Short mmCIF file of N, CA and C in Angstrom, two decimals:
data_model
loop_
_atom_site.label_atom_id
_atom_site.label_comp_id
_atom_site.label_asym_id
_atom_site.label_seq_id
_atom_site.Cartn_x
_atom_site.Cartn_y
_atom_site.Cartn_z
N THR A 1 10.68 -24.03 -14.96
CA THR A 1 9.84 -22.97 -14.64
C THR A 1 9.14 -23.26 -13.16
N GLY A 2 9.56 -24.10 -12.52
CA GLY A 2 9.20 -24.35 -11.09
C GLY A 2 8.05 -25.27 -10.89
N GLY A 3 8.41 -26.60 -10.84
CA GLY A 3 7.21 -27.58 -10.77
C GLY A 3 7.09 -27.95 -9.18
N ALA A 4 5.82 -28.13 -8.83
CA ALA A 4 5.45 -28.39 -7.39
C ALA A 4 6.10 -29.82 -7.08
N VAL A 5 6.60 -30.05 -5.85
CA VAL A 5 7.01 -31.42 -5.65
C VAL A 5 6.53 -31.69 -4.08
N ASN A 6 6.57 -33.04 -3.80
CA ASN A 6 6.27 -33.32 -2.37
C ASN A 6 6.94 -34.68 -2.03
N GLY A 7 7.22 -34.91 -0.90
CA GLY A 7 7.82 -36.20 -0.62
C GLY A 7 8.30 -36.11 0.95
N THR A 8 9.26 -36.98 1.15
CA THR A 8 9.93 -37.13 2.48
C THR A 8 11.30 -36.80 2.40
N VAL A 9 11.72 -36.13 3.45
CA VAL A 9 13.20 -35.84 3.72
C VAL A 9 13.58 -36.59 4.93
N THR A 10 14.62 -37.38 4.77
CA THR A 10 15.21 -38.15 6.01
C THR A 10 16.43 -37.36 6.56
N LEU A 11 16.21 -36.73 7.67
CA LEU A 11 17.36 -36.15 8.40
C LEU A 11 17.41 -36.95 9.82
N TRP A 12 18.40 -37.95 9.59
CA TRP A 12 18.31 -38.98 10.74
C TRP A 12 18.40 -38.34 12.11
N PRO A 13 17.44 -38.83 12.98
CA PRO A 13 16.58 -39.97 12.84
C PRO A 13 15.17 -39.60 12.48
N HIS A 14 14.91 -38.45 11.92
CA HIS A 14 13.65 -37.96 11.66
C HIS A 14 13.35 -38.13 10.13
N ARG A 15 12.09 -38.53 9.68
CA ARG A 15 11.57 -38.46 8.45
C ARG A 15 10.40 -37.36 8.42
N VAL A 16 10.63 -36.25 7.59
CA VAL A 16 9.93 -35.20 7.50
C VAL A 16 9.00 -35.05 6.26
N ASP A 17 7.75 -34.97 6.23
CA ASP A 17 6.95 -34.64 5.09
C ASP A 17 7.25 -33.21 4.50
N VAL A 18 7.53 -33.06 3.18
CA VAL A 18 7.84 -31.77 2.89
C VAL A 18 7.06 -31.41 1.65
N THR A 19 6.85 -30.24 1.20
CA THR A 19 6.37 -29.76 -0.01
C THR A 19 7.31 -28.66 -0.63
N GLY A 20 7.23 -28.33 -1.87
CA GLY A 20 8.12 -27.22 -2.43
C GLY A 20 8.12 -27.14 -3.80
N ARG A 21 9.17 -26.64 -4.35
CA ARG A 21 9.34 -26.48 -5.80
C ARG A 21 10.64 -26.87 -6.41
N ALA A 22 10.71 -27.31 -7.61
CA ALA A 22 12.00 -27.76 -8.19
C ALA A 22 12.06 -27.11 -9.52
N TRP A 23 13.27 -26.61 -9.87
CA TRP A 23 13.42 -25.81 -10.99
C TRP A 23 14.89 -26.08 -11.48
N GLY A 24 15.19 -26.30 -12.89
CA GLY A 24 16.44 -26.60 -13.31
C GLY A 24 17.19 -27.76 -12.51
N GLY A 25 18.32 -27.37 -11.82
CA GLY A 25 18.94 -28.24 -11.09
C GLY A 25 18.87 -28.08 -9.52
N SER A 26 17.72 -27.43 -9.11
CA SER A 26 17.63 -26.92 -7.72
C SER A 26 16.19 -27.38 -7.31
N ALA A 27 16.07 -27.40 -5.88
CA ALA A 27 14.95 -27.66 -5.29
C ALA A 27 14.81 -26.89 -3.86
N GLU A 28 13.71 -26.52 -3.56
CA GLU A 28 13.50 -26.01 -2.16
C GLU A 28 12.33 -26.57 -1.57
N LEU A 29 12.47 -27.45 -0.42
CA LEU A 29 11.37 -27.98 0.27
C LEU A 29 11.21 -27.50 1.65
N ARG A 30 9.99 -27.65 2.09
CA ARG A 30 9.65 -27.15 3.41
C ARG A 30 8.81 -28.05 4.27
N GLY A 31 8.91 -28.09 5.46
CA GLY A 31 8.21 -28.89 6.44
C GLY A 31 8.42 -28.56 7.90
N GLN A 32 7.91 -29.45 8.80
CA GLN A 32 8.08 -29.15 10.07
C GLN A 32 8.80 -30.41 10.71
N MET A 33 9.94 -30.17 11.47
CA MET A 33 10.62 -31.27 11.99
C MET A 33 10.62 -31.08 13.58
N PRO A 34 10.42 -32.31 14.23
CA PRO A 34 10.27 -32.49 15.62
C PRO A 34 11.48 -31.73 16.33
N TRP A 35 11.39 -30.98 17.37
CA TRP A 35 12.67 -30.35 18.00
C TRP A 35 12.37 -30.44 19.45
N GLY A 36 12.25 -31.54 20.03
CA GLY A 36 12.02 -31.79 21.37
C GLY A 36 10.48 -32.09 21.72
N PRO A 37 10.12 -32.37 22.98
CA PRO A 37 8.81 -32.61 23.36
C PRO A 37 7.84 -31.52 22.98
N GLY A 38 6.83 -31.83 22.13
CA GLY A 38 5.89 -30.81 21.78
C GLY A 38 6.37 -29.50 21.00
N VAL A 39 7.54 -29.57 20.52
CA VAL A 39 8.06 -28.49 19.93
C VAL A 39 8.57 -28.79 18.41
N ALA A 40 8.11 -27.98 17.44
CA ALA A 40 8.39 -28.40 16.01
C ALA A 40 9.33 -27.09 15.46
N ALA A 41 10.24 -27.37 14.58
CA ALA A 41 10.97 -26.46 13.94
C ALA A 41 10.54 -26.25 12.59
N GLU A 42 10.36 -25.10 11.95
CA GLU A 42 10.21 -24.85 10.53
C GLU A 42 11.54 -25.25 9.87
N MET A 43 11.30 -26.09 8.78
CA MET A 43 12.48 -26.57 8.17
C MET A 43 12.42 -26.17 6.70
N ALA A 44 13.50 -25.57 6.17
CA ALA A 44 13.77 -25.41 4.63
C ALA A 44 14.89 -26.20 4.36
N VAL A 45 14.84 -27.01 3.16
CA VAL A 45 15.87 -27.68 2.63
C VAL A 45 16.14 -27.21 1.15
N ARG A 46 17.27 -26.87 1.00
CA ARG A 46 17.62 -26.43 -0.35
C ARG A 46 18.68 -27.18 -0.98
N VAL A 47 18.48 -27.95 -2.15
CA VAL A 47 19.35 -28.77 -2.70
C VAL A 47 19.63 -28.25 -4.16
N GLN A 48 21.02 -28.45 -4.64
CA GLN A 48 21.34 -28.03 -5.97
C GLN A 48 22.30 -29.14 -6.60
N ARG A 49 22.07 -29.36 -7.95
CA ARG A 49 22.80 -30.38 -8.60
C ARG A 49 23.89 -29.61 -9.36
N SER A 50 25.08 -30.02 -9.26
CA SER A 50 26.28 -29.34 -9.97
C SER A 50 26.21 -29.85 -11.41
N PRO A 51 26.98 -29.18 -12.34
CA PRO A 51 27.02 -29.69 -13.72
C PRO A 51 27.56 -31.01 -13.92
N THR A 52 28.36 -31.54 -12.98
CA THR A 52 28.89 -32.82 -12.94
C THR A 52 27.98 -33.79 -12.21
N GLY A 53 26.72 -33.61 -11.73
CA GLY A 53 25.80 -34.42 -11.16
C GLY A 53 25.91 -34.43 -9.68
N ARG A 54 26.73 -33.80 -9.11
CA ARG A 54 26.93 -33.88 -7.57
C ARG A 54 25.86 -33.12 -6.97
N LEU A 55 25.12 -33.79 -5.81
CA LEU A 55 24.17 -33.01 -5.10
C LEU A 55 24.69 -32.29 -3.94
N THR A 56 24.45 -31.14 -3.69
CA THR A 56 24.91 -30.44 -2.33
C THR A 56 23.70 -29.81 -1.72
N GLY A 57 23.64 -29.39 -0.49
CA GLY A 57 22.45 -28.82 0.01
C GLY A 57 22.76 -28.15 1.38
N GLU A 58 21.57 -27.62 1.89
CA GLU A 58 21.67 -27.07 3.15
C GLU A 58 20.32 -27.08 3.88
N VAL A 59 20.27 -27.18 5.27
CA VAL A 59 18.89 -27.16 5.85
C VAL A 59 18.96 -26.00 6.80
N GLU A 60 17.93 -25.24 6.81
CA GLU A 60 17.76 -24.14 7.70
C GLU A 60 16.56 -24.42 8.72
N LEU A 61 16.76 -24.29 9.99
CA LEU A 61 15.61 -24.54 10.90
C LEU A 61 15.40 -23.24 11.77
N GLN A 62 14.17 -22.86 11.81
CA GLN A 62 13.59 -21.82 12.61
C GLN A 62 13.00 -22.42 13.94
N VAL A 63 13.54 -22.30 15.01
CA VAL A 63 13.05 -22.96 16.23
C VAL A 63 12.12 -22.05 16.86
N GLY A 64 11.23 -22.51 17.74
CA GLY A 64 10.32 -21.76 18.49
C GLY A 64 10.96 -20.68 19.27
N ASP A 65 12.15 -20.65 19.61
CA ASP A 65 12.88 -19.70 20.43
C ASP A 65 13.31 -18.30 19.58
N GLY A 66 12.93 -18.45 18.13
CA GLY A 66 13.21 -17.35 17.32
C GLY A 66 14.61 -17.44 16.65
N GLN A 67 15.32 -18.35 17.04
CA GLN A 67 16.70 -18.54 16.44
C GLN A 67 16.62 -19.39 15.08
N THR A 68 17.54 -19.08 14.32
CA THR A 68 17.72 -19.74 13.12
C THR A 68 19.06 -20.54 12.98
N ARG A 69 18.94 -21.89 12.64
CA ARG A 69 20.16 -22.66 12.72
C ARG A 69 20.23 -23.19 11.20
N SER A 70 21.55 -23.22 10.65
CA SER A 70 21.87 -23.63 9.32
C SER A 70 22.72 -24.71 9.35
N TYR A 71 22.64 -25.75 8.47
CA TYR A 71 23.39 -26.92 8.53
C TYR A 71 23.70 -27.35 7.03
N SER A 72 25.01 -27.66 6.74
CA SER A 72 25.29 -28.14 5.33
C SER A 72 24.98 -29.78 5.36
N LEU A 73 24.36 -30.13 4.26
CA LEU A 73 24.15 -31.63 4.12
C LEU A 73 25.30 -32.20 3.53
N LEU A 74 25.85 -33.32 4.18
CA LEU A 74 27.10 -33.86 3.76
C LEU A 74 26.87 -35.07 2.91
N SER A 75 25.70 -35.57 2.89
CA SER A 75 25.40 -36.92 2.18
C SER A 75 24.00 -36.73 1.54
N VAL A 76 24.01 -36.17 0.34
CA VAL A 76 22.62 -36.05 -0.28
C VAL A 76 22.45 -37.32 -1.36
N VAL A 77 21.32 -37.83 -1.04
CA VAL A 77 21.09 -39.04 -2.04
C VAL A 77 19.59 -38.78 -2.74
N PRO A 78 19.68 -38.81 -4.01
CA PRO A 78 18.37 -38.43 -4.69
C PRO A 78 17.34 -39.50 -4.52
#
């Protein structure tokens, strides 16, 4: 049904405080990640668990210049 979650996401070398929602085998977390001196990027992390238990995910960053960058997460650890 969508439970509220909060915690920390480590995107080396940054540790980012996040809040979001989890439902079924998925979660979406949001926070602000440092992106240079005095600049923060809005971050959205989406993680899914497959029927076999494997975690996959992606990170989307919206930077102050108005551009959006997306990255696949290669090593997701619960």
